[in-house]
PDB file of C-alpha atoms in Angstrom:
ATOM      1  CA  MET A 566    -103.205-152.698  -9.363  1.00 90.00           C
ATOM      2  CA  GLU A 567    -104.142-154.983  -6.524  1.00 94.00           C
ATOM      3  CA  PRO A 568    -101.266-156.564  -4.568  1.00 95.00           C
ATOM      4  CA  THR A 569    -102.349-160.087  -5.540  1.00 95.00           C
ATOM      5  CA  ALA A 570    -102.228-159.261  -9.251  1.00 97.00           C
ATOM      6  CA  ALA A 571     -98.934-157.406  -8.922  1.00 97.00           C
ATOM      7  CA  LEU A 572     -97.282-160.246  -6.994  1.00 98.00           C
ATOM      8  CA  SER A 573     -98.624-162.855  -9.423  1.00 97.00           C
ATOM      9  CA  ALA A 574     -97.262-160.906 -12.391  1.00 98.00           C
ATOM     10  CA  SER A 575     -93.880-160.404 -10.713  1.00 97.00           C
ATOM     11  CA  ALA A 576     -93.648-164.128  -9.937  1.00 97.00           C
ATOM     12  CA  GLN A 577     -94.283-164.963 -13.593  1.00 97.00           C
ATOM     13  CA  ILE A 578     -91.703-162.419 -14.753  1.00 97.00           C
ATOM     14  CA  ALA A 579     -89.166-163.784 -12.260  1.00 97.00           C
ATOM     15  CA  VAL A 580     -89.603-167.317 -13.595  1.00 96.00           C
ATOM     16  CA  ALA A 581     -89.133-166.067 -17.157  1.00 95.00           C
ATOM     17  CA  ILE A 582     -85.976-164.146 -16.255  1.00 94.00           C
ATOM     18  CA  ALA A 583     -84.550-167.172 -14.434  1.00 92.00           C
ATOM     19  CA  GLY A 584     -85.057-169.056 -17.682  1.00 92.00           C
ATOM     20  CA  PHE A 585     -82.912-166.459 -19.425  1.00 86.00           C
ATOM     21  CA  ALA A 586     -79.921-167.929 -17.618  1.00 83.00           C
ATOM     22  CA  GLY A 587     -80.178-170.875 -20.005  1.00 81.00           C
ATOM     23  CA  VAL A 588     -80.352-168.455 -22.919  1.00 82.00           C
ATOM     24  CA  VAL A 589     -77.192-166.751 -21.652  1.00 80.00           C
ATOM     25  CA  ALA A 590     -75.400-170.090 -21.503  1.00 78.00           C
ATOM     26  CA  ALA A 591     -76.576-170.877 -25.045  1.00 79.00           C
ATOM     27  CA  PHE A 592     -75.223-167.549 -26.343  1.00 74.00           C
ATOM     28  CA  ARG A 593     -71.752-168.488 -25.192  1.00 78.00           C
ATOM     29  CA  ASN A 594     -69.734-171.103 -27.062  1.00 74.00           C
ATOM     30  CA  ASP A 595     -67.939-172.402 -23.984  1.00 84.00           C
ATOM     31  CA  SER A 596     -69.172-174.165 -20.853  1.00 85.00           C
ATOM     32  CA  VAL A 597     -70.115-172.120 -17.805  1.00 87.00           C
ATOM     33  CA  HIS A 598     -67.215-173.842 -16.031  1.00 88.00           C
ATOM     34  CA  ASP A 599     -64.853-172.189 -18.524  1.00 89.00           C
ATOM     35  CA  TRP A 600     -66.189-168.673 -17.917  1.00 90.00           C
ATOM     36  CA  GLY A 601     -64.125-166.087 -16.081  1.00 91.00           C
ATOM     37  CA  GLN A 602     -64.780-165.258 -12.438  1.00 94.00           C
ATOM     38  CA  VAL A 603     -66.558-162.020 -13.305  1.00 94.00           C
ATOM     39  CA  GLU A 604     -68.960-163.684 -15.753  1.00 92.00           C
ATOM     40  CA  LYS A 605     -69.744-166.422 -13.225  1.00 93.00           C
ATOM     41  CA  PHE A 606     -70.437-163.704 -10.654  1.00 96.00           C
ATOM     42  CA  TRP A 607     -72.765-161.916 -13.081  1.00 94.00           C
ATOM     43  CA  LEU A 608     -74.588-165.170 -13.789  1.00 93.00           C
ATOM     44  CA  ARG A 609     -75.001-165.713 -10.038  1.00 95.00           C
ATOM     45  CA  LEU A 610     -76.452-162.190  -9.744  1.00 96.00           C
ATOM     46  CA  LEU A 611     -78.834-162.924 -12.622  1.00 95.00           C
ATOM     47  CA  LEU A 612     -80.075-166.067 -10.900  1.00 95.00           C
ATOM     48  CA  ILE A 613     -80.374-164.536  -7.436  1.00 96.00           C
ATOM     49  CA  ASN A 614     -82.063-161.393  -8.813  1.00 96.00           C
ATOM     50  CA  SER A 615     -84.730-163.600 -10.372  1.00 96.00           C
ATOM     51  CA  ILE A 616     -85.134-166.316  -7.732  1.00 96.00           C
ATOM     52  CA  LEU A 617     -85.322-163.903  -4.787  1.00 97.00           C
ATOM     53  CA  PRO A 618     -88.194-161.856  -6.296  1.00 98.00           C
ATOM     54  CA  LEU A 619     -89.974-165.119  -7.084  1.00 98.00           C
ATOM     55  CA  ALA A 620     -89.617-166.247  -3.479  1.00 98.00           C
ATOM     56  CA  LEU A 621     -90.676-162.851  -2.096  1.00 98.00           C
ATOM     57  CA  SER A 622     -93.693-162.749  -4.416  1.00 98.00           C
ATOM     58  CA  MET A 623     -94.719-166.206  -3.222  1.00 98.00           C
ATOM     59  CA  VAL A 624     -94.324-165.172   0.439  1.00 97.00           C
ATOM     60  CA  GLY A 625     -96.509-162.123  -0.202  1.00 96.00           C
ATOM     61  CA  LEU A 626     -99.128-164.232  -1.965  1.00 96.00           C
ATOM     62  CA  PHE A 627     -99.071-166.751   0.871  1.00 95.00           C
ATOM     63  CA  LEU A 628     -99.632-164.073   3.497  1.00 94.00           C
ATOM     64  CA  LEU A 629    -102.445-162.587   1.403  1.00 93.00           C
ATOM     65  CA  SER A 630    -104.140-165.995   1.265  1.00 92.00           C
ATOM     66  CA  PHE A 631    -105.224-165.804   4.894  1.00 89.00           C
ATOM     67  CA  SER A 632    -108.940-165.177   5.229  1.00 78.00           C
ATOM     68  CA  GLU A 633    -108.404-161.831   6.942  1.00 85.00           C
ATOM     69  CA  PHE A 634    -105.968-159.225   5.685  1.00 80.00           C
ATOM     70  CA  MET A 635    -103.651-158.309   8.531  1.00 85.00           C
ATOM     71  CA  PRO A 636    -102.170-154.799   8.640  1.00 78.00           C
ATOM     72  CA  SER A 637     -98.848-156.367   9.581  1.00 92.00           C
ATOM     73  CA  THR A 638     -98.641-158.329   6.298  1.00 94.00           C
ATOM     74  CA  TRP A 639     -96.369-155.808   4.565  1.00 96.00           C
ATOM     75  CA  ARG A 640     -94.232-155.480   7.689  1.00 96.00           C
ATOM     76  CA  TRP A 641     -93.670-159.244   7.621  1.00 95.00           C
ATOM     77  CA  CYS A 642     -92.914-159.173   3.905  1.00 97.00           C
ATOM     78  CA  SER A 643     -90.403-156.356   4.305  1.00 97.00           C
ATOM     79  CA  GLY A 644     -88.786-158.077   7.282  1.00 97.00           C
ATOM     80  CA  ILE A 645     -88.345-161.284   5.312  1.00 97.00           C
ATOM     81  CA  SER A 646     -87.058-159.282   2.356  1.00 98.00           C
ATOM     82  CA  ALA A 647     -84.474-157.485   4.508  1.00 97.00           C
ATOM     83  CA  LEU A 648     -83.451-160.806   6.047  1.00 97.00           C
ATOM     84  CA  PHE A 649     -82.349-161.992   2.585  1.00 97.00           C
ATOM     85  CA  LEU A 650     -81.249-158.715   1.008  1.00 97.00           C
ATOM     86  CA  ILE A 651     -78.741-157.639   3.656  1.00 96.00           C
ATOM     87  CA  PRO A 652     -76.565-160.789   3.398  1.00 97.00           C
ATOM     88  CA  TYR A 653     -76.970-160.646  -0.400  1.00 97.00           C
ATOM     89  CA  ALA A 654     -75.610-157.088  -0.475  1.00 96.00           C
ATOM     90  CA  ALA A 655     -72.719-158.138   1.788  1.00 96.00           C
ATOM     91  CA  MET A 656     -71.898-161.049  -0.552  1.00 97.00           C
ATOM     92  CA  ILE A 657     -71.811-158.702  -3.532  1.00 97.00           C
ATOM     93  CA  VAL A 658     -69.464-156.263  -1.772  1.00 96.00           C
ATOM     94  CA  ARG A 659     -67.141-159.104  -0.651  1.00 97.00           C
ATOM     95  CA  THR A 660     -67.030-160.515  -4.170  1.00 97.00           C
ATOM     96  CA  LEU A 661     -66.395-157.135  -5.803  1.00 96.00           C
ATOM     97  CA  ALA A 662     -63.630-156.380  -3.306  1.00 95.00           C
ATOM     98  CA  GLY A 663     -62.029-159.744  -4.104  1.00 96.00           C
ATOM     99  CA  PHE A 664     -61.601-159.037  -7.808  1.00 95.00           C
ATOM    100  CA  ALA A 665     -58.097-158.099  -8.884  1.00 95.00           C
ATOM    101  CA  PRO A 666     -57.594-154.529 -10.157  1.00 93.00           C
ATOM    102  CA  GLY A 667     -58.731-154.349 -13.769  1.00 94.00           C
ATOM    103  CA  GLN A 668     -60.552-157.698 -13.662  1.00 94.00           C
ATOM    104  CA  LEU A 669     -64.041-156.144 -13.898  1.00 92.00           C
ATOM    105  CA  GLU A 670     -62.933-153.845 -16.694  1.00 92.00           C
ATOM    106  CA  ALA A 671     -61.385-156.743 -18.638  1.00 90.00           C
ATOM    107  CA  ALA A 672     -64.778-158.494 -18.541  1.00 89.00           C
ATOM    108  CA  GLY A 673     -66.590-155.404 -19.805  1.00 89.00           C
ATOM    109  CA  GLY A 674     -67.765-154.034 -16.462  1.00 91.00           C
ATOM    110  CA  THR A 675     -66.806-151.072 -14.316  1.00 91.00           C
ATOM    111  CA  ARG A 676     -66.391-150.569 -10.599  1.00 91.00           C
ATOM    112  CA  PHE A 677     -68.530-147.425 -10.854  1.00 93.00           C
ATOM    113  CA  THR A 678     -71.511-149.350 -12.242  1.00 93.00           C
ATOM    114  CA  SER A 679     -71.038-152.280  -9.870  1.00 94.00           C
ATOM    115  CA  TYR A 680     -70.789-150.160  -6.740  1.00 93.00           C
ATOM    116  CA  GLY A 681     -73.622-147.930  -7.999  1.00 94.00           C
ATOM    117  CA  LEU A 682     -75.838-151.012  -8.096  1.00 94.00           C
ATOM    118  CA  VAL A 683     -74.684-151.929  -4.575  1.00 95.00           C
ATOM    119  CA  ILE A 684     -75.707-148.454  -3.390  1.00 96.00           C
ATOM    120  CA  LEU A 685     -79.117-148.978  -5.005  1.00 96.00           C
ATOM    121  CA  LEU A 686     -79.450-152.373  -3.291  1.00 96.00           C
ATOM    122  CA  THR A 687     -78.468-150.812   0.046  1.00 96.00           C
ATOM    123  CA  THR A 688     -81.148-148.154  -0.440  1.00 97.00           C
ATOM    124  CA  VAL A 689     -83.702-150.880  -1.135  1.00 97.00           C
ATOM    125  CA  CYS A 690     -82.610-152.666   2.073  1.00 96.00           C
ATOM    126  CA  LEU A 691     -83.052-149.477   4.085  1.00 97.00           C
ATOM    127  CA  LEU A 692     -86.483-149.000   2.520  1.00 97.00           C
ATOM    128  CA  GLN A 693     -87.445-152.467   3.746  1.00 97.00           C
ATOM    129  CA  VAL A 694     -86.303-151.655   7.280  1.00 97.00           C
ATOM    130  CA  TRP A 695     -88.308-148.413   7.166  1.00 97.00           C
ATOM    131  CA  ASN A 696     -91.376-150.302   5.930  1.00 97.00           C
ATOM    132  CA  LEU A 697     -90.906-152.902   8.655  1.00 97.00           C
ATOM    133  CA  THR A 698     -90.591-150.371  11.478  1.00 97.00           C
ATOM    134  CA  THR A 699     -92.800-147.494  10.383  1.00 96.00           C
ATOM    135  CA  LEU A 700     -94.684-147.496   7.106  1.00 96.00           C
ATOM    136  CA  ALA A 701     -96.289-150.957   6.706  1.00 95.00           C
ATOM    137  CA  ALA A 702     -97.235-150.356   3.048  1.00 96.00           C
ATOM    138  CA  PHE A 703     -97.238-152.574  -0.031  1.00 97.00           C
ATOM    139  CA  TRP A 704     -95.302-150.280  -2.383  1.00 97.00           C
ATOM    140  CA  PRO A 705     -91.870-150.513  -0.666  1.00 97.00           C
ATOM    141  CA  PHE A 706     -92.054-154.297  -0.645  1.00 98.00           C
ATOM    142  CA  PHE A 707     -93.159-154.442  -4.273  1.00 98.00           C
ATOM    143  CA  GLY A 708     -90.545-151.818  -5.178  1.00 97.00           C
ATOM    144  CA  THR A 709     -87.890-154.211  -3.919  1.00 98.00           C
ATOM    145  CA  ILE A 710     -89.197-156.949  -6.173  1.00 98.00           C
ATOM    146  CA  VAL A 711     -89.248-154.595  -9.167  1.00 98.00           C
ATOM    147  CA  ALA A 712     -85.710-153.368  -8.428  1.00 97.00           C
ATOM    148  CA  GLN A 713     -84.409-156.927  -8.300  1.00 97.00           C
ATOM    149  CA  LEU A 714     -86.158-157.856 -11.537  1.00 97.00           C
ATOM    150  CA  LEU A 715     -84.632-154.802 -13.212  1.00 96.00           C
ATOM    151  CA  GLY A 716     -81.269-155.888 -11.822  1.00 96.00           C
ATOM    152  CA  ALA A 717     -81.756-159.349 -13.314  1.00 95.00           C
ATOM    153  CA  MET A 718     -82.572-157.831 -16.689  1.00 95.00           C
ATOM    154  CA  TYR A 719     -79.430-155.700 -16.466  1.00 94.00           C
ATOM    155  CA  GLN A 720     -77.314-158.769 -15.639  1.00 93.00           C
ATOM    156  CA  PHE A 721     -78.816-160.611 -18.599  1.00 92.00           C
ATOM    157  CA  VAL A 722     -77.968-157.812 -21.014  1.00 90.00           C
ATOM    158  CA  ARG A 723     -74.507-157.400 -19.516  1.00 90.00           C
ATOM    159  CA  LEU A 724     -73.739-161.098 -19.894  1.00 88.00           C
ATOM    160  CA  VAL A 725     -74.997-161.243 -23.457  1.00 85.00           C
ATOM    161  CA  LEU A 726     -73.185-158.104 -24.584  1.00 86.00           C
ATOM    162  CA  SER A 727     -69.952-158.391 -22.570  1.00 79.00           C
ATOM    163  CA  PRO A 728     -66.796-159.415 -24.403  1.00 70.00           C
ATOM    164  CA  ARG A 729     -65.613-162.947 -23.772  1.00 64.00           C
ATOM    165  CA  GLN A 730     -62.979-163.431 -21.099  1.00 56.00           C
ATOM    166  CA  SER A 731     -60.886-166.503 -20.552  1.00 55.00           C
ATOM    167  CA  ALA A 732     -61.245-168.274 -17.215  1.00 54.00           C
ATOM    168  CA  THR A 733     -59.175-166.806 -14.395  1.00 50.00           C
TER     169      THR A 733
END
């Protein structure tokens, strides 16, 4: 698959997944403002994991729109990706560390799963740095987009299937 087609498809998927946030809110009987801290956090992850791939896909498409393909295109894309992913990973770790003991479990989550996903995100960040400094290939950049879209799908399913928690 050509990079242009792959990035166009990922942008369309990202928009669709972002729309699922409204579906999640419709599945719940109460207002988002009445959700627990963990569910609000999961909703934030769902939104970020769909908006960030959309933005990265658009950046990639923009750089591909230049008349000449530059070998540094995928380096730039991975650099921009790392610029956003590293603070995102730090925000997730800070938020997870701030939850009271048992709070994730009460919402239907586990620390093992949450920190496992953080390890995956950290690996994706390191892959971007490697692509920026050494590889300069499309697949690591696109792999980041796919990983985030899979993360958004996971957040969607987790929010829909998680037991309801009162606001805390």
